[in-house]
Amino acid sequence: MRTLAAALAALVFAAAAAAGGPEPEAAGRKKIGLALSGGSALGLAHIGVIQWLEQHRVPVDFIAGTSMGALVGGLYGTGRDGGQIEQFVRELDWTAAFAPSVEFRHLAFRRKEDRREFPSTIEFGIRKGLKLPPGVTPGHGAGLAIGRFAAAYDVVESFDRLPTPFRCVATDLKRGREVVFSKGPLKLALRASMSLPALFAPVQYDDMLLVDGGLLNNLPVDVVKSMGADVVIAVALDKPFDAGQFTSLLGVAGRSISVMVAANERRSMGLADLVLMPDLNGLESNDYLKAEEFIRRGRDAAARKAMWLEQLSVSEDEYERYLAGRRSRLQPETVKPQVIVVEGGLAEKRRRALVEALAADPNRPIDRGRLETELNKIAGMGRYDAVSYSFLRRPGVEGILIRPHPKPHGPPFLNMAFLLDASRQEGFRFGIGGRLTLLDFGGPASEWRTDLSIGQINRASSEYYYRIAGGKWFLAPRAFYHEDSRPLYRGTDQIGDFISKLGGATLDAGYAFGRFQEIRAGMTTGRTRIGITKGPELFEPLSGRFADVHLRWTYEGQDSALVPRRGIRSTLFASWLLDHPGVGARPPLGEASFSYARPFNRRWSLLADTAAGFTDWQEALNARFAVGGVGRLDALGRGREVGNRYYYGGARLLRSLTNESLGLFGRFYLFAAAESGTAWRSGSNPLPRYSGSLGLMGETAFGVVYFGGGVGDRGDRRMFFRLGRVF
């Protein structure tokens, strides 16, 4: 009879669930709600609490959260159990989720050039004045991560129809009020609740500007009560502050926010029936890779309150009915791409390419990996800071809605670069520059790019890059002025400065293969002046007209412009001199470079570079190539070895200094380098030079950091520091 009664109850329960209402409760059982607080990585402890409740058959009828509590609550609300939630956070690439832009490998080819030549992540927009982005990260990576579990529920009428009724909390900056999401796009609600001010760009929705709900209600106990819960279990996240954090700007700012959030959290704790507080000593709010430890401490916190929690436990049969109710409201995890709807002003060719890539077979479920790759490509074009998607389900048809989000601060965009370079031999050198880019100027995928830099390198150039009919072929006329100097050596002594000035125009034509490679050919003409600015007059300055034809191919397949850990980069360049002061013949010039990076494990990786070049330019111009300096034989002075032929090879073994915390403001490595190379005049005997160096290498918001010391084969010793441009 018990089995029959259970079966009848299950049938009634399933019918009610299919109708969209909440499942019927067993007679006398109190409805239980779970309120989860925000706290960045500390919120991973919520998973352990959920796992303990599941293991002890404590049903959760309602769940609400703020910030990280909203993410964990959303995962549970959409039908994941504690084990599946743990698997999700373990597999999630947290660095990509919090990255200030789409990963380097997904950038369009010209955006990769921007990142390499102007490596600062600070991008200004020039739209009605000079503006910064509204946050360090636009949230594109976080949006994709949320979409992996929430996209299927973006079209539900109410969050009460989720497998477990759910709410999340955000803050409207315009009106200074709390916003509780009970319906609407689930992905957007979760993204808004997690938008920590200044770190994440705010979310715009229904005339609201939404940021992290922790500003006003970090522990939404009142929200859970309003959903109908009879008993509210609150999980609060707090840890004793470290007095040492008051010695840094970021530490003071972080503690200030914590104090503000704790004030509203304490009020909420007083409303809860039971409060769980995991012991979080020794853990930090950016320790996302320590999920296992957070989860263990969450389970321990629940176990300490077992006497009270076990009173809420139900029988196995009743808990199975509860689980069956959750399963009955699960939505399919994917859709068939029978319809692709793209909002916004995406170029028609790019729109067609997107549809063709996603809907090659409209009768097969969408490939999530392919979908995210295509959205990353759109975000990597430079115009959009994020691209989101939702699943569409209409009678008789399924599909995907894609929403590219244009950057609010531009275009045009201004990318900045700084260069600090110092060594004992050459002293301190400084440079600053910028690149102004106008996108879609004169046609789809066409752009106008203007560079200006002063200091160590003085340069001005302006290139119009025209994609013919918006396709792969392009024309690129450019006007430029370039002035550079390098030390002139006699033996080990610096005796002067060699300076070159070049001004003229180039017309290139080429083919853009995609994100990874480009080939171009063209002609350059103008005037040049080469001479010695101080020291003995080794030869009279040369000046006059120059002209050449040239060919360049570039493959950019690494995962970073600064310190790559994976992939290859290669360039080939050839030119034929038509005219140049001091050169009677028309010799060719060839140069090639190759860079290879591979990781051995999370800590260790290898970065190897090689390059070589040759020309038969005459005696007066035998300094066409130079070897020596940072990244080109560290122990030697800059441009120490010169000639019309050269080769270089170097390998750097990198050991990551980043611990299991998320490196939001930089990633650093200890390095050990071994290098060999030289430059020489044609007809002379090349004697290789060797260099070994140790130091610190890293990526920051201002570019590469390269600091250390090197020892050469002939007694050369050199300390060096560089911040900004890559080698």
XYZ file of C-alpha atoms in Angstrom:
727
model
C 0.000 0.000 0.000
C 2.874 2.354 0.783
C 4.254 1.833 -2.729
C 0.855 2.492 -4.302
C 0.398 5.642 -2.250
C 3.824 6.854 -3.240
C 3.068 6.212 -6.896
C -0.220 8.103 -6.705
C 1.496 10.986 -4.946
C 4.160 11.049 -7.608
C 1.521 11.181 -10.365
C -0.260 14.076 -8.684
C 3.085 15.798 -8.135
C 4.122 15.371 -11.772
C 0.801 16.747 -13.012
C 1.182 19.814 -10.827
C 4.756 20.304 -12.003
C 3.703 20.026 -15.632
C 1.137 22.714 -15.003
C 3.966 24.995 -13.897
C 3.026 25.369 -10.240
C 5.109 24.461 -7.220
C 5.090 20.834 -6.166
C 2.702 19.826 -3.359
C 4.372 19.466 0.003
C 3.999 16.524 2.321
C 1.537 17.211 5.088
C 3.196 19.048 7.938
C 6.531 19.609 6.207
C 7.831 23.132 6.443
C 9.081 24.810 3.289
C 12.820 25.393 3.465
C 14.650 28.293 1.859
C 18.378 28.839 1.380
C 19.942 32.333 1.274
C 23.492 32.510 -0.121
C 25.689 35.563 0.378
C 28.186 37.147 -1.971
C 31.909 37.001 -1.423
C 33.755 36.249 -4.673
C 35.689 32.968 -4.364
C 34.584 32.630 -0.739
C 31.146 31.804 -2.151
C 32.434 28.439 -3.346
C 31.830 27.305 0.240
C 28.094 27.388 -0.561
C 28.594 24.263 -2.658
C 29.715 22.296 0.395
C 26.613 23.375 2.306
C 24.385 22.214 -0.552
C 26.213 18.876 -0.701
C 25.729 18.318 3.031
C 22.018 19.110 2.785
C 21.658 16.649 -0.106
C 23.525 13.915 1.735
C 21.200 14.326 4.719
C 18.005 14.629 2.661
C 17.222 18.229 3.567
C 15.113 19.572 0.667
C 15.589 23.150 -0.540
C 12.266 24.534 -1.776
C 13.473 28.080 -2.460
C 16.912 29.531 -3.073
C 18.190 33.096 -3.475
C 21.633 34.575 -3.684
C 23.752 37.632 -4.318
C 26.890 37.817 -6.458
C 28.755 34.493 -6.100
C 25.814 33.280 -4.048
C 23.647 34.047 -7.082
C 25.926 31.974 -9.326
C 25.810 28.943 -7.011
C 22.097 29.477 -6.412
C 21.478 29.755 -10.150
C 23.330 26.499 -10.760
C 21.190 24.778 -8.136
C 18.019 26.509 -9.295
C 18.494 25.227 -12.846
C 18.624 21.637 -11.635
C 22.293 20.893 -10.842
C 23.045 18.930 -7.704
C 26.013 19.591 -5.446
C 28.311 17.232 -7.328
C 27.476 18.777 -10.698
C 28.000 22.276 -9.305
C 31.413 21.258 -7.973
C 32.344 19.820 -11.364
C 31.244 23.055 -13.067
C 33.431 25.317 -10.910
C 36.409 22.953 -11.149
C 36.290 22.920 -14.955
C 35.620 26.646 -15.323
C 38.501 28.761 -16.626
C 38.265 31.535 -14.046
C 41.012 33.571 -15.703
C 39.001 33.704 -18.941
C 35.809 34.465 -17.020
C 37.356 37.557 -15.400
C 39.646 38.587 -18.288
C 39.586 42.289 -19.285
C 39.001 41.270 -22.910
C 38.500 38.221 -25.041
C 41.502 35.873 -25.092
C 44.351 36.921 -27.377
C 43.934 33.889 -29.657
C 40.349 34.959 -30.436
C 41.253 38.515 -31.434
C 41.076 39.588 -35.064
C 44.506 39.797 -36.695
C 44.716 43.588 -36.560
C 43.583 43.621 -32.934
C 46.458 41.220 -32.215
C 48.776 43.748 -33.857
C 47.340 46.421 -31.552
C 47.983 44.289 -28.475
C 51.559 43.561 -29.516
C 52.511 47.114 -30.488
C 50.435 48.915 -27.831
C 50.245 46.334 -25.045
C 48.534 48.389 -22.352
C 45.048 47.075 -21.603
C 43.901 50.640 -20.942
C 41.688 51.521 -23.907
C 40.122 54.950 -24.190
C 37.072 55.724 -26.256
C 36.691 59.022 -28.061
C 32.968 59.406 -28.332
C 31.818 62.786 -27.050
C 35.112 63.229 -25.239
C 37.817 60.981 -23.839
C 36.261 58.087 -21.897
C 37.450 54.981 -20.117
C 35.502 51.696 -20.228
C 32.923 51.343 -17.432
C 34.816 48.411 -15.885
C 38.099 46.517 -15.954
C 36.286 43.646 -17.638
C 33.118 43.861 -19.759
C 32.037 40.438 -18.509
C 32.139 38.616 -21.835
C 33.886 35.572 -20.372
C 31.619 35.517 -17.330
C 28.568 35.748 -19.593
C 29.684 32.731 -21.616
C 30.280 30.760 -18.419
C 26.806 31.609 -17.105
C 25.269 30.716 -20.453
C 26.501 27.131 -20.174
C 23.808 26.426 -17.589
C 21.392 29.372 -17.836
C 20.772 29.809 -21.583
C 18.095 27.115 -21.597
C 16.054 29.067 -19.013
C 16.216 32.561 -20.496
C 12.682 32.227 -21.865
C 10.887 30.989 -18.720
C 8.032 33.252 -17.676
C 9.045 33.228 -14.026
C 11.967 31.971 -11.991
C 9.339 30.049 -9.996
C 9.224 27.641 -12.945
C 12.859 26.649 -12.568
C 13.581 23.222 -11.069
C 13.966 25.096 -7.774
C 12.330 28.554 -7.490
C 15.120 31.135 -7.515
C 15.810 34.829 -6.952
C 18.939 36.958 -7.255
C 19.711 40.490 -6.149
C 21.328 43.399 -7.985
C 21.686 47.151 -7.338
C 20.350 49.856 -9.669
C 22.929 52.660 -9.678
C 20.563 55.151 -11.308
C 17.982 55.045 -8.535
C 20.121 53.701 -5.725
C 17.792 50.810 -4.976
C 17.785 47.057 -4.646
C 16.489 45.017 -7.590
C 15.236 41.465 -7.039
C 15.041 39.387 -10.203
C 12.108 36.985 -10.242
C 11.704 36.819 -14.022
C 13.340 37.962 -17.245
C 16.534 36.712 -18.888
C 18.194 34.502 -16.283
C 21.672 35.036 -17.738
C 21.337 38.789 -17.536
C 20.045 38.620 -13.953
C 23.002 36.517 -12.826
C 25.495 38.666 -14.703
C 24.033 41.803 -13.072
C 24.128 40.324 -9.569
C 27.844 39.534 -10.000
C 28.916 42.932 -11.404
C 31.318 44.129 -8.735
C 31.680 47.884 -9.375
C 34.854 48.951 -11.230
C 35.809 45.315 -11.879
C 32.798 44.408 -14.052
C 31.039 46.813 -16.371
C 27.450 47.501 -15.200
C 24.561 45.764 -16.960
C 21.966 47.950 -18.689
C 18.406 46.603 -18.561
C 14.997 48.300 -18.641
C 16.402 51.790 -17.985
C 18.433 50.431 -15.066
C 22.201 50.378 -14.600
C 22.812 47.250 -12.563
C 25.789 46.244 -10.427
C 26.513 43.776 -7.641
C 23.601 43.284 -5.255
C 25.993 43.065 -2.310
C 26.029 46.859 -2.084
C 22.535 46.787 -0.545
C 21.621 43.174 0.262
C 24.486 40.716 0.352
C 22.531 38.016 2.205
C 18.947 37.979 0.822
C 17.148 36.334 3.745
C 14.153 38.661 3.331
C 13.891 37.663 -0.318
C 13.727 33.961 0.571
C 11.051 34.652 3.193
C 8.957 36.568 0.656
C 9.100 33.539 -1.653
C 7.146 31.548 0.947
C 9.821 29.825 3.014
C 8.855 28.767 6.554
C 12.465 28.105 7.549
C 15.386 30.118 6.146
C 18.928 28.803 6.298
C 21.437 31.587 5.659
C 25.046 30.992 4.641
C 27.156 34.033 5.554
C 30.734 34.483 4.414
C 33.099 36.369 6.646
C 36.719 36.035 7.673
C 38.859 37.924 10.172
C 40.650 40.782 8.474
C 44.410 40.786 8.112
C 45.976 43.965 9.474
C 48.656 43.611 6.800
C 46.140 44.423 4.092
C 45.983 48.021 5.310
C 49.475 48.609 3.938
C 48.309 48.587 0.296
C 45.858 50.663 -1.711
C 43.996 47.596 -2.953
C 43.890 46.144 0.543
C 42.333 49.290 1.989
C 39.796 49.491 -0.867
C 38.894 45.822 -0.488
C 38.454 46.074 3.265
C 36.319 49.217 2.865
C 33.925 47.360 0.587
C 33.865 44.405 3.005
C 32.901 46.670 5.915
C 30.067 48.223 3.895
C 28.750 44.849 2.787
C 29.040 43.337 6.274
C 26.768 46.058 7.673
C 23.776 45.060 5.542
C 24.650 41.370 5.947
C 24.388 41.530 9.748
C 20.855 42.878 9.499
C 19.887 39.960 7.279
C 21.459 37.393 9.592
C 19.049 38.492 12.303
C 16.109 37.516 10.081
C 17.319 33.964 9.417
C 16.214 30.899 11.381
C 19.655 29.328 11.132
C 22.971 30.881 10.104
C 25.943 28.881 8.820
C 29.341 30.570 8.775
C 32.164 28.537 7.195
C 35.632 28.958 8.689
C 37.499 30.770 5.900
C 40.759 31.548 7.662
C 43.740 31.249 5.334
C 41.632 31.629 2.197
C 41.229 34.728 0.059
C 38.428 36.086 -2.085
C 40.434 35.455 -5.275
C 41.414 31.832 -4.514
C 39.139 30.406 -7.198
C 41.410 27.440 -7.850
C 41.009 26.240 -4.257
C 37.453 25.060 -4.850
C 38.007 21.733 -3.079
C 39.086 23.456 0.135
C 36.198 25.948 0.053
C 33.705 23.132 -0.498
C 35.149 21.094 2.375
C 34.806 24.034 4.732
C 31.227 24.559 3.610
C 30.413 20.946 4.456
C 32.134 21.358 7.820
C 30.051 24.452 8.585
C 26.849 22.502 7.955
C 28.106 19.549 9.991
C 28.652 21.840 12.995
C 24.926 22.653 12.913
C 23.861 19.056 12.245
C 21.697 18.904 15.396
C 19.395 21.587 13.987
C 19.650 20.770 10.294
C 18.814 17.080 10.758
C 15.443 18.100 12.166
C 14.623 19.266 8.641
C 15.579 15.915 7.079
C 12.827 13.940 5.327
C 12.387 10.262 4.538
C 13.997 8.644 1.504
C 10.648 8.348 -0.277
C 9.761 11.956 0.367
C 13.187 13.165 -0.745
C 12.907 11.130 -3.931
C 9.576 12.827 -4.661
C 11.264 16.168 -4.101
C 14.039 15.233 -6.549
C 11.518 13.963 -9.087
C 9.802 17.338 -8.946
C 13.083 19.110 -9.733
C 13.790 16.754 -12.613
C 10.328 17.282 -14.087
C 11.039 20.968 -14.673
C 14.428 20.533 -16.276
C 14.805 22.109 -19.705
C 16.863 20.505 -22.510
C 20.474 21.649 -22.327
C 20.662 22.468 -26.034
C 18.585 23.401 -29.077
C 18.693 22.771 -32.789
C 19.895 25.847 -34.747
C 16.840 25.998 -36.998
C 16.631 29.783 -36.541
C 19.565 32.157 -35.876
C 18.544 35.674 -34.844
C 21.327 38.288 -34.560
C 20.505 41.619 -32.946
C 22.430 44.816 -33.604
C 24.482 46.151 -36.489
C 26.721 43.201 -37.278
C 28.104 43.481 -40.826
C 26.132 41.406 -43.314
C 29.083 39.238 -44.418
C 29.997 38.528 -40.807
C 26.349 37.753 -40.037
C 26.143 35.263 -42.911
C 29.419 33.630 -41.881
C 28.097 33.281 -38.320
C 24.850 31.665 -39.461
C 26.677 29.278 -41.793
C 29.069 28.247 -39.025
C 26.334 27.557 -36.472
C 23.544 26.199 -38.641
C 25.445 23.912 -41.005
C 23.005 21.156 -39.971
C 19.832 22.676 -38.477
C 18.562 19.244 -37.470
C 21.444 18.499 -35.096
C 21.845 20.060 -31.622
C 24.071 23.111 -31.512
C 27.719 22.521 -30.711
C 28.294 24.650 -27.574
C 32.047 24.822 -28.130
C 31.567 26.028 -31.695
C 28.974 28.548 -30.544
C 31.325 30.072 -27.952
C 34.179 30.168 -30.464
C 32.051 32.120 -32.939
C 30.920 34.559 -30.230
C 34.545 35.045 -29.170
C 35.420 35.895 -32.766
C 32.781 38.632 -32.791
C 34.017 40.013 -29.460
C 37.566 39.889 -30.845
C 36.722 42.238 -33.721
C 37.212 45.227 -31.429
C 33.816 46.907 -31.743
C 31.989 44.756 -29.171
C 32.939 44.248 -25.545
C 30.671 41.228 -25.028
C 28.406 38.899 -26.989
C 25.636 36.940 -25.286
C 23.123 34.385 -26.456
C 19.833 32.761 -25.473
C 17.974 29.698 -26.666
C 14.714 30.188 -28.529
C 11.878 27.702 -28.274
C 8.726 28.411 -30.217
C 5.983 26.029 -31.358
C 7.593 23.767 -33.947
C 10.931 25.589 -34.127
C 14.110 26.046 -32.079
C 16.989 28.441 -32.442
C 19.456 30.897 -30.936
C 19.248 34.628 -30.237
C 22.675 36.332 -30.354
C 23.213 39.814 -28.898
C 26.495 41.613 -29.662
C 27.000 44.434 -27.143
C 28.820 47.462 -28.634
C 31.461 49.105 -26.469
C 29.816 52.102 -24.794
C 32.949 54.290 -24.875
C 33.797 54.031 -28.597
C 34.719 53.813 -31.432
C 36.978 55.619 -32.145
C 39.424 53.946 -29.754
C 42.745 55.127 -28.377
C 45.245 52.486 -27.250
C 48.194 53.665 -25.191
C 51.694 52.274 -24.734
C 54.441 53.123 -22.271
C 58.063 52.079 -22.412
C 60.492 52.324 -19.527
C 63.915 50.895 -20.235
C 66.917 51.080 -17.928
C 70.348 49.533 -17.669
C 73.591 50.451 -15.929
C 75.340 51.059 -19.252
C 72.688 53.190 -20.989
C 70.828 54.742 -18.084
C 67.098 55.420 -18.114
C 64.995 55.795 -21.263
C 61.289 56.580 -21.574
C 58.726 56.558 -24.343
C 54.993 57.018 -24.670
C 52.716 56.483 -27.618
C 49.166 55.996 -28.760
C 47.165 54.457 -31.572
C 43.870 55.964 -32.708
C 41.606 53.550 -34.599
C 38.425 54.330 -36.491
C 36.561 51.094 -37.224
C 34.413 50.423 -40.309
C 35.738 53.642 -41.840
C 34.669 53.714 -45.480
C 33.227 50.204 -45.462
C 32.755 47.026 -43.418
C 35.992 45.734 -41.857
C 37.902 48.777 -43.180
C 39.644 51.069 -40.717
C 41.872 54.073 -40.326
C 44.743 53.678 -37.864
C 47.058 56.513 -36.741
C 50.116 56.102 -34.482
C 52.135 58.672 -32.604
C 55.001 58.041 -30.170
C 57.679 60.223 -28.621
C 60.673 59.544 -26.415
C 62.804 56.504 -27.017
C 61.307 56.108 -30.509
C 59.805 59.056 -32.334
C 57.231 57.903 -34.821
C 54.155 59.151 -36.624
C 52.205 57.116 -39.144
C 48.717 56.874 -40.559
C 47.352 53.909 -42.502
C 44.019 53.465 -44.216
C 43.182 49.779 -44.369
C 40.488 49.180 -46.985
C 38.866 45.748 -47.281
C 37.698 45.513 -50.889
C 33.924 44.950 -50.873
C 34.261 43.903 -47.236
C 36.091 40.736 -48.310
C 39.539 39.268 -47.622
C 41.558 41.353 -50.124
C 42.720 44.763 -48.959
C 44.598 47.907 -49.936
C 46.648 49.780 -47.346
C 48.187 53.179 -48.190
C 50.312 54.623 -45.376
C 52.260 57.804 -44.682
C 54.963 57.738 -41.994
C 57.895 59.378 -40.247
C 60.268 57.318 -38.120
C 63.282 58.397 -36.080
C 65.391 55.969 -34.079
C 68.814 55.877 -32.473
C 71.046 53.234 -31.000
C 74.453 53.216 -29.341
C 77.589 52.919 -31.471
C 80.348 50.755 -30.000
C 84.068 50.321 -30.503
C 84.884 47.073 -28.743
C 83.098 47.224 -25.395
C 83.010 51.028 -25.246
C 80.128 53.173 -26.414
C 81.616 55.930 -28.566
C 78.574 57.558 -30.081
C 74.945 57.347 -31.193
C 73.815 56.127 -34.576
C 70.598 57.849 -35.714
C 68.304 57.193 -38.643
C 65.429 59.310 -39.901
C 62.948 58.049 -42.437
C 59.866 59.658 -43.910
C 57.717 58.649 -46.839
C 54.718 56.662 -48.031
C 53.836 53.016 -48.647
C 51.147 51.371 -50.729
C 50.449 47.735 -49.859
C 47.977 45.207 -51.194
C 47.315 41.948 -49.452
C 45.080 39.157 -48.306
C 43.706 38.669 -44.779
C 43.402 34.938 -44.127
C 41.584 35.412 -40.825
C 42.552 35.767 -37.202
C 45.958 34.127 -37.569
C 47.752 35.259 -40.710
C 48.143 37.980 -43.305
C 50.256 38.474 -46.417
C 50.950 41.838 -48.029
C 53.190 43.239 -50.759
C 53.866 46.785 -51.862
C 56.230 49.643 -52.526
C 57.744 52.277 -50.237
C 59.325 55.564 -51.229
C 60.561 58.619 -49.374
C 63.665 60.283 -47.974
C 66.160 59.087 -45.384
C 69.058 60.476 -43.363
C 71.592 58.336 -41.505
C 74.418 59.686 -39.373
C 76.277 59.999 -36.086
C 74.897 62.483 -33.567
C 77.905 62.482 -31.279
C 81.303 60.880 -31.051
C 83.941 60.572 -33.802
C 82.818 61.129 -37.353
C 83.145 57.604 -38.669
C 81.462 58.497 -41.953
C 79.639 61.439 -43.402
C 75.868 61.493 -42.915
C 73.952 59.952 -45.773
C 70.730 61.502 -47.001
C 68.582 61.234 -50.071
C 65.736 59.385 -51.737
C 64.999 55.727 -51.107
C 62.564 53.245 -52.623
C 61.924 49.523 -52.348
C 59.405 46.808 -53.110
C 58.652 44.349 -50.343
C 56.703 41.273 -49.285
C 55.665 40.318 -45.739
C 53.878 37.259 -44.321
C 52.917 36.931 -40.665
C 51.405 34.064 -38.717
C 50.186 34.934 -35.208
C 49.196 31.729 -33.404
C 50.290 32.277 -29.807
C 48.078 32.754 -26.768
C 49.589 36.080 -25.702
C 51.332 39.062 -27.245
C 53.559 39.485 -24.198
C 54.502 36.225 -22.467
C 53.035 33.357 -24.481
C 52.796 29.901 -22.958
C 51.472 28.109 -26.014
C 51.578 28.375 -29.812
C 53.848 29.658 -32.560
C 54.461 32.983 -34.242
C 56.368 33.390 -37.493
C 57.246 36.194 -39.908
C 58.915 36.293 -43.310
C 60.040 39.556 -44.893
C 61.761 40.237 -48.213
C 62.552 43.509 -49.948
C 64.367 44.637 -53.085
C 66.084 47.984 -52.936
C 65.383 50.288 -55.871
C 67.166 53.371 -54.617
C 69.031 54.432 -51.466
C 71.767 56.981 -50.715
C 75.170 55.328 -50.623
C 74.027 52.152 -52.367
C 74.919 51.633 -55.999
C 73.455 48.168 -56.595
C 69.943 46.903 -55.911
C 70.530 44.137 -53.375
C 67.728 42.041 -51.877
C 67.065 41.743 -48.154
C 65.540 38.772 -46.358
C 64.570 38.272 -42.718
C 62.705 35.520 -40.867
C 61.670 34.986 -37.254
C 60.051 32.123 -35.385
C 58.750 31.896 -31.826
C 57.569 28.740 -30.078
C 55.912 28.376 -26.675
C 54.681 25.309 -24.865
C 53.692 24.529 -21.275
C 55.019 21.502 -19.410
C 52.459 21.844 -16.628
C 50.668 24.620 -14.746
C 53.938 25.987 -13.348
C 56.576 25.439 -16.012
C 56.747 26.448 -19.660
C 59.264 27.062 -22.437
C 59.550 30.104 -24.697
C 62.000 29.800 -27.607
C 62.808 32.413 -30.270
C 64.976 32.382 -33.345
C 65.609 34.933 -36.094
C 67.992 35.579 -38.972
C 68.502 38.098 -41.769
C 70.826 38.973 -44.633
C 71.452 41.652 -47.264
C 74.298 42.736 -49.515
C 73.907 46.446 -48.857
C 77.208 48.235 -49.269
C 79.729 49.264 -46.614
C 78.066 52.503 -45.556
C 74.909 50.637 -44.586
C 76.337 47.521 -43.031
C 74.530 48.280 -39.778
C 71.164 47.218 -41.213
C 70.852 44.563 -38.475
C 71.761 44.753 -34.804
C 71.909 42.176 -31.999
C 72.167 42.900 -28.290
C 69.928 44.162 -25.518
C 66.743 43.008 -23.857
C 65.499 39.824 -25.483
C 68.344 39.781 -28.012
C 71.352 38.706 -25.881
C 70.462 40.145 -22.472
C 74.056 40.503 -21.281
C 75.119 42.756 -24.161
C 74.396 46.425 -24.613
C 71.594 47.441 -26.961
C 72.665 47.046 -30.590
C 76.169 45.924 -29.566
C 76.750 43.695 -32.594
C 75.925 45.195 -36.022
C 76.215 44.110 -39.622
C 74.411 43.196 -42.805
C 73.873 39.602 -41.640
C 72.687 38.251 -38.312
C 71.234 35.291 -36.499
C 69.797 34.838 -33.032
C 68.461 31.944 -30.958
C 67.259 31.972 -27.388
C 65.280 29.842 -24.949
C 63.625 30.936 -21.707
C 62.435 28.512 -19.085
C 59.540 30.093 -17.191
C 58.331 29.170 -13.734
C 54.994 30.707 -12.792
C 54.898 32.706 -9.558
C 51.121 32.901 -9.627
C 49.712 30.822 -6.796
C 46.262 29.313 -6.752
C 44.714 32.780 -6.606
C 43.293 34.439 -9.684
C 45.830 36.911 -11.081
C 43.606 39.844 -12.053
C 46.398 42.423 -12.142
C 49.212 40.462 -13.719
C 50.885 37.103 -14.148
C 54.571 36.779 -13.278
C 57.300 34.242 -13.897
C 60.864 33.565 -12.868
C 62.937 32.951 -15.964
C 66.281 31.472 -16.882
C 67.512 32.287 -20.391
C 70.256 30.931 -22.638
C 70.970 32.840 -25.864
C 73.376 32.848 -28.772
C 73.715 35.056 -31.827
C 75.694 37.723 -33.592
C 75.650 40.245 -36.441
C 78.509 40.634 -38.885
C 79.595 42.187 -42.147
C 79.536 40.114 -45.306
C 82.985 38.700 -45.997
C 84.022 38.616 -42.312
C 84.084 35.586 -40.016
C 81.040 35.552 -37.696
C 81.988 34.759 -34.105
C 78.939 33.769 -32.053
C 78.187 35.547 -28.810
C 76.576 33.840 -25.806
C 74.482 35.130 -22.951
C 72.849 33.655 -19.864
C 70.382 35.564 -17.702
C 68.021 35.206 -14.743
C 65.181 37.410 -13.643
C 61.484 38.216 -13.428
C 59.140 38.318 -16.398
C 55.452 39.108 -16.420
C 52.335 40.555 -17.985
C 50.672 43.626 -16.501
C 48.042 46.140 -17.514
C 50.894 48.365 -18.764
C 52.655 45.730 -20.841
C 55.511 43.326 -20.292
C 57.828 43.448 -17.274
C 61.352 42.155 -17.844
C 63.861 42.561 -15.020
C 67.086 40.734 -14.253
C 70.753 40.364 -14.952
C 72.847 38.665 -17.609
C 76.401 37.400 -18.048
C 78.097 37.135 -21.453
C 80.833 34.931 -22.834
C 83.456 37.705 -22.922
C 82.978 39.045 -19.436
C 79.945 41.221 -20.251
C 77.658 41.836 -17.296
C 74.446 43.774 -17.424
C 71.442 44.563 -15.221
C 68.297 45.488 -17.131
C 64.679 46.528 -16.644
C 61.884 47.030 -19.126
C 58.201 47.886 -18.729
C 55.915 48.250 -21.717
C 56.634 47.014 -25.203
C 57.593 43.425 -25.909
C 61.073 42.751 -27.344
